[in-house]
PDB file of C-alpha atoms in Angstrom:
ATOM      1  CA  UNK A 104     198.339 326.744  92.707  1.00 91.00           C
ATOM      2  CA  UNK A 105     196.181 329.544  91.086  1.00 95.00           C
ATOM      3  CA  UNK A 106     194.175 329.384  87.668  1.00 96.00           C
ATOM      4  CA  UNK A 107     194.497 332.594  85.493  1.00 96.00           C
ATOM      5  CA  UNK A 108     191.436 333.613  83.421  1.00 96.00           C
ATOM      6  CA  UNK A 109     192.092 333.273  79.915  1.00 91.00           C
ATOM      7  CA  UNK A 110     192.518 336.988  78.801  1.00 93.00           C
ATOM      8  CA  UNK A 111     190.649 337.441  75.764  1.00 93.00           C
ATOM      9  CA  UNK A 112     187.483 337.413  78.351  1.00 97.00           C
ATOM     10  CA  UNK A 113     188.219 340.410  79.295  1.00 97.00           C
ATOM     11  CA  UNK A 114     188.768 342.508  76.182  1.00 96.00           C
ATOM     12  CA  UNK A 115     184.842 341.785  74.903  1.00 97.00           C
ATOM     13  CA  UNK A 116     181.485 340.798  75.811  1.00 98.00           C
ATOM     14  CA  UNK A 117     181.303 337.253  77.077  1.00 98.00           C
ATOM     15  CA  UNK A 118     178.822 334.707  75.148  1.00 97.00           C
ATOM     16  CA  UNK A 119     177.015 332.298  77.663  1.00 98.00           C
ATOM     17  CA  UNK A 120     175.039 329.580  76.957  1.00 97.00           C
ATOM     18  CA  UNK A 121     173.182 328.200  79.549  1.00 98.00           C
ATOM     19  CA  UNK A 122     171.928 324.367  79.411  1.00 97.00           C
ATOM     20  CA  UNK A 123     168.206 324.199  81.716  1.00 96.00           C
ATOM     21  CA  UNK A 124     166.448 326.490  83.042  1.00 96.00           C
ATOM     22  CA  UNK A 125     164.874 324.414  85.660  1.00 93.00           C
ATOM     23  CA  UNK A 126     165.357 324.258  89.891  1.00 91.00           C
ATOM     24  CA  UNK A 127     169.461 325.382  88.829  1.00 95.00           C
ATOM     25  CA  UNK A 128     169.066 326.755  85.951  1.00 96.00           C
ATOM     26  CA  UNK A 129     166.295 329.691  86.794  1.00 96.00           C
ATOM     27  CA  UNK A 130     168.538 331.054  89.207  1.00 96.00           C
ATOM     28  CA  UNK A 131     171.698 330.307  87.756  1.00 98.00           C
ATOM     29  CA  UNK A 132     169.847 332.858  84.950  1.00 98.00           C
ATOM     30  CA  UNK A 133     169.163 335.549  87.877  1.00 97.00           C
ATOM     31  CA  UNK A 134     172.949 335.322  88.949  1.00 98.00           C
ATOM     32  CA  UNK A 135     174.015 335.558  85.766  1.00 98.00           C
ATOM     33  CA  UNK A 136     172.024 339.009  85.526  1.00 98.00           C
ATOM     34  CA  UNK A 137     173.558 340.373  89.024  1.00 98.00           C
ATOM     35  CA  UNK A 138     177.178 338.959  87.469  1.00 98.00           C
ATOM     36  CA  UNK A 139     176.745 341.073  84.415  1.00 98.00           C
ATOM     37  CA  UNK A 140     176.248 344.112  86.096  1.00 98.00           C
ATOM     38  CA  UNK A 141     178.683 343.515  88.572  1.00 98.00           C
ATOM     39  CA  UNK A 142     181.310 343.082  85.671  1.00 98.00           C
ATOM     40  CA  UNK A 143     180.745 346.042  84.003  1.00 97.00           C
ATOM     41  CA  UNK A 144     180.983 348.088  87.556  1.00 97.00           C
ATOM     42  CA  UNK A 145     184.319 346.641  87.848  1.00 97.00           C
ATOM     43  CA  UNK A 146     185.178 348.242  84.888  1.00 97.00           C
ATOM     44  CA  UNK A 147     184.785 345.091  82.040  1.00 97.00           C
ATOM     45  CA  UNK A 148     184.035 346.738  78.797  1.00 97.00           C
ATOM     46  CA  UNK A 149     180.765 344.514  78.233  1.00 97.00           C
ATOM     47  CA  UNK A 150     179.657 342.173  80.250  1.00 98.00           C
ATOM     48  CA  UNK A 151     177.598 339.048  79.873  1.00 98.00           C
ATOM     49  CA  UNK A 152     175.223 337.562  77.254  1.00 98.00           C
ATOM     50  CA  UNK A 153     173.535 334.762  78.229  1.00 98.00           C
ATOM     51  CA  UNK A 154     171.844 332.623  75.930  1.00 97.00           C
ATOM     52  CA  UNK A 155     169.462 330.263  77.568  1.00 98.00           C
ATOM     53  CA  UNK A 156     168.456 326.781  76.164  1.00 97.00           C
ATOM     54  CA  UNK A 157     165.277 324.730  77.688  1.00 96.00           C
ATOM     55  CA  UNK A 158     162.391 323.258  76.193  1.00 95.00           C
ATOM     56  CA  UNK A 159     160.328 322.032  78.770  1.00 95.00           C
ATOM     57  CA  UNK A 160     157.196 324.147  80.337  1.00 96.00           C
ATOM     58  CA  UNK A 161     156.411 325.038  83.567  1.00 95.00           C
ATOM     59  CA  UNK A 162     154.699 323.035  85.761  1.00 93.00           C
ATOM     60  CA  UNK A 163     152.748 322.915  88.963  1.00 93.00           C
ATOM     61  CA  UNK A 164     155.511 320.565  90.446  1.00 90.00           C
ATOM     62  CA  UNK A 165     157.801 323.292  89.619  1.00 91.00           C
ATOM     63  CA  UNK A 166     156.395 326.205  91.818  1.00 90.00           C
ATOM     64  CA  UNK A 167     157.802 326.870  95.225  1.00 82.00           C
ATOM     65  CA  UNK A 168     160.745 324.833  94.772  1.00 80.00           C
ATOM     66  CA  UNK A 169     161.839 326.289  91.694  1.00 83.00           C
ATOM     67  CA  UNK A 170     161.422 330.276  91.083  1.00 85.00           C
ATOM     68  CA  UNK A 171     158.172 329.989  89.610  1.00 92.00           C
ATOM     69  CA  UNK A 172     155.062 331.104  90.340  1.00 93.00           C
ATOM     70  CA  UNK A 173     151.191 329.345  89.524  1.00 95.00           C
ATOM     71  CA  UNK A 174     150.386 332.448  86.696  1.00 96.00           C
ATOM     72  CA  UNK A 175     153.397 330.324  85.362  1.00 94.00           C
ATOM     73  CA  UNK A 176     152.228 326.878  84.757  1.00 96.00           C
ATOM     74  CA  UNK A 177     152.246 325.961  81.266  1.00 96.00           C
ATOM     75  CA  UNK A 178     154.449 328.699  80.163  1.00 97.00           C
ATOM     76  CA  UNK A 179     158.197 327.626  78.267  1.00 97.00           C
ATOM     77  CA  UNK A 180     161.477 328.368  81.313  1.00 97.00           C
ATOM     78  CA  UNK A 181     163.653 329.749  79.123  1.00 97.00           C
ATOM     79  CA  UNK A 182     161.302 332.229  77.633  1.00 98.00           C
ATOM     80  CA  UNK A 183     159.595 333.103  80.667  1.00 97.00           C
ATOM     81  CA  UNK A 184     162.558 333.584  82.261  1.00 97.00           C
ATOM     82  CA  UNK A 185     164.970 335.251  80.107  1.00 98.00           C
ATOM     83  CA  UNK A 186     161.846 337.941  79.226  1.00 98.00           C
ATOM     84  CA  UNK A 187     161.741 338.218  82.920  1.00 97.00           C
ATOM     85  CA  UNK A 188     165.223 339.650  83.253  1.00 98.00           C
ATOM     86  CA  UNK A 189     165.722 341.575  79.959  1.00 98.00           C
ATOM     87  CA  UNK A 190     162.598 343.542  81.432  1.00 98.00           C
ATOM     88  CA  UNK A 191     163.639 343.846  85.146  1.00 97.00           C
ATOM     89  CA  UNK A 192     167.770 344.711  84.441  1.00 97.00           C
ATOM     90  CA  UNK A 193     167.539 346.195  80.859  1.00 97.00           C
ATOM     91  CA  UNK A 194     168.761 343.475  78.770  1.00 98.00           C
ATOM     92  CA  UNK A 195     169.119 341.906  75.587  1.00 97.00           C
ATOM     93  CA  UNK A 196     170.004 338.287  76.458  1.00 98.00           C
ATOM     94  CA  UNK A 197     168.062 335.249  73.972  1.00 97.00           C
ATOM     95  CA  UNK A 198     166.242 332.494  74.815  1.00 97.00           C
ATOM     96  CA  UNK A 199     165.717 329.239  72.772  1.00 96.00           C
ATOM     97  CA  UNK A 200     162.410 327.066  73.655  1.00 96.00           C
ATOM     98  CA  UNK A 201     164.138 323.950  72.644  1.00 94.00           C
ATOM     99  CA  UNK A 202     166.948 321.092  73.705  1.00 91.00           C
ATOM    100  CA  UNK A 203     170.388 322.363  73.230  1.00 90.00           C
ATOM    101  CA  UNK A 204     171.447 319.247  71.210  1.00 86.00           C
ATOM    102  CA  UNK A 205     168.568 320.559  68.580  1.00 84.00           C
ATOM    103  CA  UNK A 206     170.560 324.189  68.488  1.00 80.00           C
ATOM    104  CA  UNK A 207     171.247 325.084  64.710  1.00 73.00           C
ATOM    105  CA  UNK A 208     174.922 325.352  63.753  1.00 74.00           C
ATOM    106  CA  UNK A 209     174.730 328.750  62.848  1.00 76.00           C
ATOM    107  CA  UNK A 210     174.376 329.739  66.729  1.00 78.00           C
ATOM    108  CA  UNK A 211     177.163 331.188  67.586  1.00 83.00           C
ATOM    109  CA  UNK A 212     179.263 328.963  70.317  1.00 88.00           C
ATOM    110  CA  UNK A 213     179.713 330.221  73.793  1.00 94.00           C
ATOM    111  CA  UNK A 214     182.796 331.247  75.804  1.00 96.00           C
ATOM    112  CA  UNK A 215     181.127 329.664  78.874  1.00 97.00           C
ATOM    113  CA  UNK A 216     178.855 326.477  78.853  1.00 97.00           C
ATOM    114  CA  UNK A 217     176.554 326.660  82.274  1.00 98.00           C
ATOM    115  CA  UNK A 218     175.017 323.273  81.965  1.00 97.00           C
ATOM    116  CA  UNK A 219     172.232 322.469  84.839  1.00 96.00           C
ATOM    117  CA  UNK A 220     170.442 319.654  83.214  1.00 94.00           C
ATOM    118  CA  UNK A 221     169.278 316.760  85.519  1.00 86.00           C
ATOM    119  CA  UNK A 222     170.261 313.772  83.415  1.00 86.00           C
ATOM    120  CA  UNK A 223     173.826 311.943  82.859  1.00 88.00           C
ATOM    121  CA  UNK A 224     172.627 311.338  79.114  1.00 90.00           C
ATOM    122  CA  UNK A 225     172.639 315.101  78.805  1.00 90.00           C
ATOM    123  CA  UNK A 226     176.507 315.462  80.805  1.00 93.00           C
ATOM    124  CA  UNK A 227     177.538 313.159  78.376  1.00 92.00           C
ATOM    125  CA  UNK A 228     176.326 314.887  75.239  1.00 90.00           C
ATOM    126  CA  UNK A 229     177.611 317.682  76.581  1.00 92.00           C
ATOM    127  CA  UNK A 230     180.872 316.463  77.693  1.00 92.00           C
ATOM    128  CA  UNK A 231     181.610 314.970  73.603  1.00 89.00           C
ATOM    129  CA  UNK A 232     180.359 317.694  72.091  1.00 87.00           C
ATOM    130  CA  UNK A 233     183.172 319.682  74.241  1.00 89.00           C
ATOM    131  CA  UNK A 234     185.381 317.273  74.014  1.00 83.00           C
ATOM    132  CA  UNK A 235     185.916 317.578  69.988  1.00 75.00           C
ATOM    133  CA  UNK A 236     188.143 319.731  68.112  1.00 68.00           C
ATOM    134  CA  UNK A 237     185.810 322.336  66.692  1.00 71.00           C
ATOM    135  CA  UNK A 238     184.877 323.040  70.685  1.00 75.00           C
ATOM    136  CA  UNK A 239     185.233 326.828  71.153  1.00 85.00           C
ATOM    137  CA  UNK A 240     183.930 327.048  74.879  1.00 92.00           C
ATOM    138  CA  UNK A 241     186.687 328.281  77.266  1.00 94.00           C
ATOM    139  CA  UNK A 242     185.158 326.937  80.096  1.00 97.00           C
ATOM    140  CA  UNK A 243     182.156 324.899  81.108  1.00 97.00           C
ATOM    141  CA  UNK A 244     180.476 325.011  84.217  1.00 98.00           C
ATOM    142  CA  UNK A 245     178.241 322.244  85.512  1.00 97.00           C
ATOM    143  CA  UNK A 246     176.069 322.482  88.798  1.00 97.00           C
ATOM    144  CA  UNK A 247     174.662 319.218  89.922  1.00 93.00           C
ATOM    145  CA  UNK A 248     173.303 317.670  92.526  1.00 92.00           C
ATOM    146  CA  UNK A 249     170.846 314.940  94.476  1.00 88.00           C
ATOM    147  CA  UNK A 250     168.342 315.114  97.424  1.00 87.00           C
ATOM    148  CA  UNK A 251     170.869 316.674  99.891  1.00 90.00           C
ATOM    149  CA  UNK A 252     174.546 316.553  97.858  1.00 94.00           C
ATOM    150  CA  UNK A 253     175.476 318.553  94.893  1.00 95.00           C
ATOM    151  CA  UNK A 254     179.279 319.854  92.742  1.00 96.00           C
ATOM    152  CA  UNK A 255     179.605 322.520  90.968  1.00 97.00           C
ATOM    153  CA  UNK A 256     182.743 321.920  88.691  1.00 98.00           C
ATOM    154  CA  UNK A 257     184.680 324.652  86.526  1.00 98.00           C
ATOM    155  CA  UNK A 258     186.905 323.071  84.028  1.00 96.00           C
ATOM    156  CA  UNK A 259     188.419 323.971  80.425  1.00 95.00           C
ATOM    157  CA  UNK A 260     187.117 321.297  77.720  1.00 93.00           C
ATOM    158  CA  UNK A 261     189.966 319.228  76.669  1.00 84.00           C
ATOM    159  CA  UNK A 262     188.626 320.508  72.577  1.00 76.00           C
ATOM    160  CA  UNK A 263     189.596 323.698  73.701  1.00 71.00           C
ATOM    161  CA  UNK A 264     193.732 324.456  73.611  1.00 62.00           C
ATOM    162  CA  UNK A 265     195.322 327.143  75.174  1.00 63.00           C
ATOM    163  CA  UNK A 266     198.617 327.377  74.493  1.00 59.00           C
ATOM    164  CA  UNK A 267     199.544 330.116  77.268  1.00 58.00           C
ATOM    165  CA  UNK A 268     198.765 327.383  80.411  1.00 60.00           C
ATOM    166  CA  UNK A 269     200.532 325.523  82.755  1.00 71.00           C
ATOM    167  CA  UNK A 270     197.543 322.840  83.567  1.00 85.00           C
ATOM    168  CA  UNK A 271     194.686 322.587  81.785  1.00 91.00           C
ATOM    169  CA  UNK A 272     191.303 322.572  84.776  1.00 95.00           C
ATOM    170  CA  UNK A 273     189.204 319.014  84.177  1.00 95.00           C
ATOM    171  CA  UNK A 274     185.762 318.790  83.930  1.00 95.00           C
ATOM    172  CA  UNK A 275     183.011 317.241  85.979  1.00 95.00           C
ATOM    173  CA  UNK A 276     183.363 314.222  83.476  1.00 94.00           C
ATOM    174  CA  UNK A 277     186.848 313.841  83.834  1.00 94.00           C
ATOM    175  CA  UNK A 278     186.608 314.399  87.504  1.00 95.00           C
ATOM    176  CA  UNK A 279     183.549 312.396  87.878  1.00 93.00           C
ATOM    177  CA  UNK A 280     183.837 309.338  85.172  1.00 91.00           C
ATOM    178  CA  UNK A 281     181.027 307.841  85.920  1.00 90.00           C
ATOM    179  CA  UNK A 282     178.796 310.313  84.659  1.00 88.00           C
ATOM    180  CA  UNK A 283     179.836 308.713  81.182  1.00 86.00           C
ATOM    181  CA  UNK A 284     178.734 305.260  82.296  1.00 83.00           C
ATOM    182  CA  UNK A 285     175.182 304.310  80.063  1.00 76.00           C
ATOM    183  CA  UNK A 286     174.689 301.295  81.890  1.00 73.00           C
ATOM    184  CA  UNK A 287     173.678 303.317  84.850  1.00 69.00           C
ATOM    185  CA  UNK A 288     170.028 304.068  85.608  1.00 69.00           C
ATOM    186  CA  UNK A 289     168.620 307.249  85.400  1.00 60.00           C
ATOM    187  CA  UNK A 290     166.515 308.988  88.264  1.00 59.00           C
ATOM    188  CA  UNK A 291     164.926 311.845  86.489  1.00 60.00           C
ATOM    189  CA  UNK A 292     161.576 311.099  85.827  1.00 54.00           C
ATOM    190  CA  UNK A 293     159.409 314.124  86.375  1.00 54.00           C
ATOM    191  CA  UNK A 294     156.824 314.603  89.833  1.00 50.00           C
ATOM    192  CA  UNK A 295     153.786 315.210  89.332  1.00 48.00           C
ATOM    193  CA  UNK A 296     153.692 317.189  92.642  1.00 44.00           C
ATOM    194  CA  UNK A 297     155.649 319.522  95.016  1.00 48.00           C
ATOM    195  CA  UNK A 298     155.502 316.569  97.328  1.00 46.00           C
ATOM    196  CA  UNK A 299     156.745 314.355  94.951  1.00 46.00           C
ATOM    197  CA  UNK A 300     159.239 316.524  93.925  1.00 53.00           C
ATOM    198  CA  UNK A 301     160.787 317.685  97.384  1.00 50.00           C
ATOM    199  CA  UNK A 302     161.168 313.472  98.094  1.00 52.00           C
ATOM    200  CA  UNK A 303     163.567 313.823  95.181  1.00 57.00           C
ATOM    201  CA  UNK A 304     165.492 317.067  95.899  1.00 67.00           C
ATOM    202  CA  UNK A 305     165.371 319.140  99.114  1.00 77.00           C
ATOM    203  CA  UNK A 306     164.257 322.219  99.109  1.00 83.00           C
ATOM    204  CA  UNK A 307     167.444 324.836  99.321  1.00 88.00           C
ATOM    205  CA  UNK A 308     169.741 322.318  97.640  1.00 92.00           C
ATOM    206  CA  UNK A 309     169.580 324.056  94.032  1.00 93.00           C
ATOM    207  CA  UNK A 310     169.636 327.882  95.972  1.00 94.00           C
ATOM    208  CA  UNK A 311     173.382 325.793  97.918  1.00 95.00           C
ATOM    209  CA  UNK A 312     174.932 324.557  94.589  1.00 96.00           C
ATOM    210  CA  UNK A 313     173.653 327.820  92.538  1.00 97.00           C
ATOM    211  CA  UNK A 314     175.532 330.244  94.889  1.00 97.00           C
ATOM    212  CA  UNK A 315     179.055 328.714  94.789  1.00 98.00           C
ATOM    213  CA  UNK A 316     178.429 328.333  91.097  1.00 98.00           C
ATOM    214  CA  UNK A 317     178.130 331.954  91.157  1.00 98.00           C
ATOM    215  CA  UNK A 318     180.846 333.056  93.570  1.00 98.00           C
ATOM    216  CA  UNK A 319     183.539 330.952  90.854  1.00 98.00           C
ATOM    217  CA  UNK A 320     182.572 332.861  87.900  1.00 98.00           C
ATOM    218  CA  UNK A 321     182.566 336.288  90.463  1.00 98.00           C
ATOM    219  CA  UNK A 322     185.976 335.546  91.161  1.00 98.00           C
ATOM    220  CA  UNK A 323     186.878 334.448  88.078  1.00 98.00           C
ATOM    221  CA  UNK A 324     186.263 337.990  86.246  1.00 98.00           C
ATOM    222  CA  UNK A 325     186.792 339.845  89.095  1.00 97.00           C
ATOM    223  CA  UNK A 326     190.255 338.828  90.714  1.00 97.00           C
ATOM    224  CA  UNK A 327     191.240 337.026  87.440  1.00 97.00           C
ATOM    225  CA  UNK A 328     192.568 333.812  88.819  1.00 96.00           C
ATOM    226  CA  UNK A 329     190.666 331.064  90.955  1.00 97.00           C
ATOM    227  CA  UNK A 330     192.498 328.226  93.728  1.00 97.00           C
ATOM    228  CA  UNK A 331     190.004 326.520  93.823  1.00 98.00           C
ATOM    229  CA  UNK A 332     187.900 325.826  90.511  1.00 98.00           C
ATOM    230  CA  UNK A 333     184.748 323.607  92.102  1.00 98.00           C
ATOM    231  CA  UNK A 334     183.245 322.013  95.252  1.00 98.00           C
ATOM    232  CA  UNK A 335     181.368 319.248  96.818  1.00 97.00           C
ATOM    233  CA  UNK A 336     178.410 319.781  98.992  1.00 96.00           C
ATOM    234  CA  UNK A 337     176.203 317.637 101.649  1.00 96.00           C
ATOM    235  CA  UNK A 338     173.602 319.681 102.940  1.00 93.00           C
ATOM    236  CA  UNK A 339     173.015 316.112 105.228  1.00 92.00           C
ATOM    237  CA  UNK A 340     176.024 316.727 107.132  1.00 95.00           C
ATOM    238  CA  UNK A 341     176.191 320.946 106.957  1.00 95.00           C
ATOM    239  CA  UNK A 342     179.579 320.167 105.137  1.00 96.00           C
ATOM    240  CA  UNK A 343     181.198 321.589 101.917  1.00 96.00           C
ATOM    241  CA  UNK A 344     184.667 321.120 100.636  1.00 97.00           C
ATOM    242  CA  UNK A 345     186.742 322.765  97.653  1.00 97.00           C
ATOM    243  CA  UNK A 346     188.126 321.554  94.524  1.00 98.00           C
ATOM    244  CA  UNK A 347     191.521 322.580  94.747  1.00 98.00           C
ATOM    245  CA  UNK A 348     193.311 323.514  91.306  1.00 97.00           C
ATOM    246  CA  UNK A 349     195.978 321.598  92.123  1.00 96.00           C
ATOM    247  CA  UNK A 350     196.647 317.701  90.186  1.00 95.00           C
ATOM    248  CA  UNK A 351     197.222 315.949  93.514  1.00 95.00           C
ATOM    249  CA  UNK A 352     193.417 316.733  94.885  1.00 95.00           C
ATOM    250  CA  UNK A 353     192.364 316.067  90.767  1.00 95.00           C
ATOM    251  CA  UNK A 354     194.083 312.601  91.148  1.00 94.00           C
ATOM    252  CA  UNK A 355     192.276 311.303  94.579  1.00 93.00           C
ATOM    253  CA  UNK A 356     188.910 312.315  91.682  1.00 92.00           C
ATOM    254  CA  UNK A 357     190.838 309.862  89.614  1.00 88.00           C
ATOM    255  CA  UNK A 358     192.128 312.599  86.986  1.00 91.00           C
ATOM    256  CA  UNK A 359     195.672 311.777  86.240  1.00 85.00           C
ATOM    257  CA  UNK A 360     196.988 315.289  85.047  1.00 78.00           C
ATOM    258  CA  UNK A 361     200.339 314.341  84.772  1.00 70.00           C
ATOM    259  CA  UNK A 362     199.731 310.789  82.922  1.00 65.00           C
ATOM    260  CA  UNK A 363     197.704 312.604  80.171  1.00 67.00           C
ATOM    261  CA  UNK A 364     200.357 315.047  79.599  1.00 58.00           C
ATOM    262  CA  UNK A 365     203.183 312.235  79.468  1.00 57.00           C
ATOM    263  CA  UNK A 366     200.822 310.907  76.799  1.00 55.00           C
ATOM    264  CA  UNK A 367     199.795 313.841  74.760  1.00 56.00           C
ATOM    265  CA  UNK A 368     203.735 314.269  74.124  1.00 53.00           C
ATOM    266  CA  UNK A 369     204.014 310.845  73.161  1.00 55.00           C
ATOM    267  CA  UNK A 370     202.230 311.086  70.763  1.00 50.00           C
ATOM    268  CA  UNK A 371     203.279 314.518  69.204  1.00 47.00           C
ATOM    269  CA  UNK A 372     206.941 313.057  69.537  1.00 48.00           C
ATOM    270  CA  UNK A 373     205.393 309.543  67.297  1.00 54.00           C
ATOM    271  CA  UNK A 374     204.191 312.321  64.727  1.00 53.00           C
ATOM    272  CA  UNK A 375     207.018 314.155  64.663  1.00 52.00           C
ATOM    273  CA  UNK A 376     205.356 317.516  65.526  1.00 50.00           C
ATOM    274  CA  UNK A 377     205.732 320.126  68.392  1.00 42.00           C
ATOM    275  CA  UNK A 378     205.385 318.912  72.201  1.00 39.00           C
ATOM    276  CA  UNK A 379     201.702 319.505  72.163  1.00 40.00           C
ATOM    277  CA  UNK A 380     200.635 321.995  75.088  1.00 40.00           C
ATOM    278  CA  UNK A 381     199.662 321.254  78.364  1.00 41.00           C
ATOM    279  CA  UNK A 382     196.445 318.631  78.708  1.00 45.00           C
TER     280      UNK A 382
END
């Protein structure tokens, strides 16, 4: 089964916003840039801009793991690196110094959410404000991941509906549940060292998880269809293995593609509207 890219992102420029700008995030924002350009290349009448939320500083911890440098320390990531990029590829992308949850409602919404926060308080923010029906994102892309395992997930927010598809691609939420759960404990407090910082996350397990984030948006815009719309990682065990868009490999996630549907219509048959389209 194949996922086609919902056309109107390729008629006009494509609004980004994306979540963190930390050990992910920083060179999810450099991809981005290289995207962009590749894009327009291929002949897409705009490209890319990327708005880029964070409001946390630079830090020593940060440096050498994350692309930062010491003349760095102290400075905001989402300023310092957006300003980085306009400079170095020409460009006119924004950056906001703050928490995306405190983003004004006149911003405009994106097209695609990159979210590469480091919290499961923050998914699930993210996952309700996406999940309600004034959500405007066509797809949201999440790159996680632990010492030595990370996902990167592509899905379509269930706020968002396209009336043109035959299934609808779930999210790391719906894929992953228990990222919802509040009664477990987070394991994000900040290190006050490299040291401290490397016991917590390996060293090239944000560059792993970053560069298959990439390569699904690459394919995305530039074949127009994806077969596989995520992927699991364990640097451990030198392994990685696809998300398949297909509901049988969603249903061994626990994502029942075909029960939601059966119950979406139910209930548009109770109201006595339209079958309602695909979930």
């Amino acid at each position: 089964m194949e996922h086609l890219i919902q056309p109107e992102l390729l008629s006009r420029r494509v609004r980004v916003h994306l979540v963190g700008v930390g050990g992910n995030g920083a060179q999810m924002a450099a991809c981005l840039a290289r995207l962009d350009i590749a894009m327009r290349a291929l002949g897409h009448p705009a490209g890319l801009h990327v708005t880029a939320f964070d409001g946390d500083d630079v830090s020593p911890a940060n440096v050498g793991r994350h692309l930062y440098s010491p003349s760095d320390v102290g400075q905001n990531k989402a300023l310092l690196t957006i300003n980085r990029l306009n400079l170095f590829y020409g460009l006119d992308w924004a950056a906001r110094p703050w928490r995306y949850e405190q983003t004004s409602h006149n911003e405009p919404g994106p097209d695609i959410l990159v979210s590469c926060v480091d919290s499961r308080a923050a998914r699930r923010a993210l996952h309700h404000a996406l999940s309600g029906p004034r959500c405007g994102a066509s797809y949201w892309l999440d790159l996680g991941n632990t010492e030595s395992t990370a996902q990167a997930v592509l899905g379509e927010p269930a706020g968002r509906v396209r009336r043109d598809a035959v299934l609808r691609l779930p999210c790391v939420t719906e894929l992953f549940p228990e990222l919802l759960d509040d009664r477990v404990k987070e394991d994000n407090a900040p290190s006050c060292s490299v040291r401290m910082s490397l016991a917590s996350q390996g060293l090239f397990v944000n560059d792993t998880v970053v560069r298959f984030a990439a390569q699904l948006l690459y394919e995305l815009f530039s074949c127009g269809r994806l077969s596989a719309h995520g992927v699991v990682i364990n640097l451990g065990s030198k392994r990685t293995g696809p998300i398949d868009v297909n509901p049988e490999v969603w249903r061994r996630y626990g994502f029942d593609h075909a029960a939601l549907v059966k119950t979406k219509r139910r209930r548009t048959t109770r109201n006595g509207e339209r079958t309602a389209a695909p979930a």
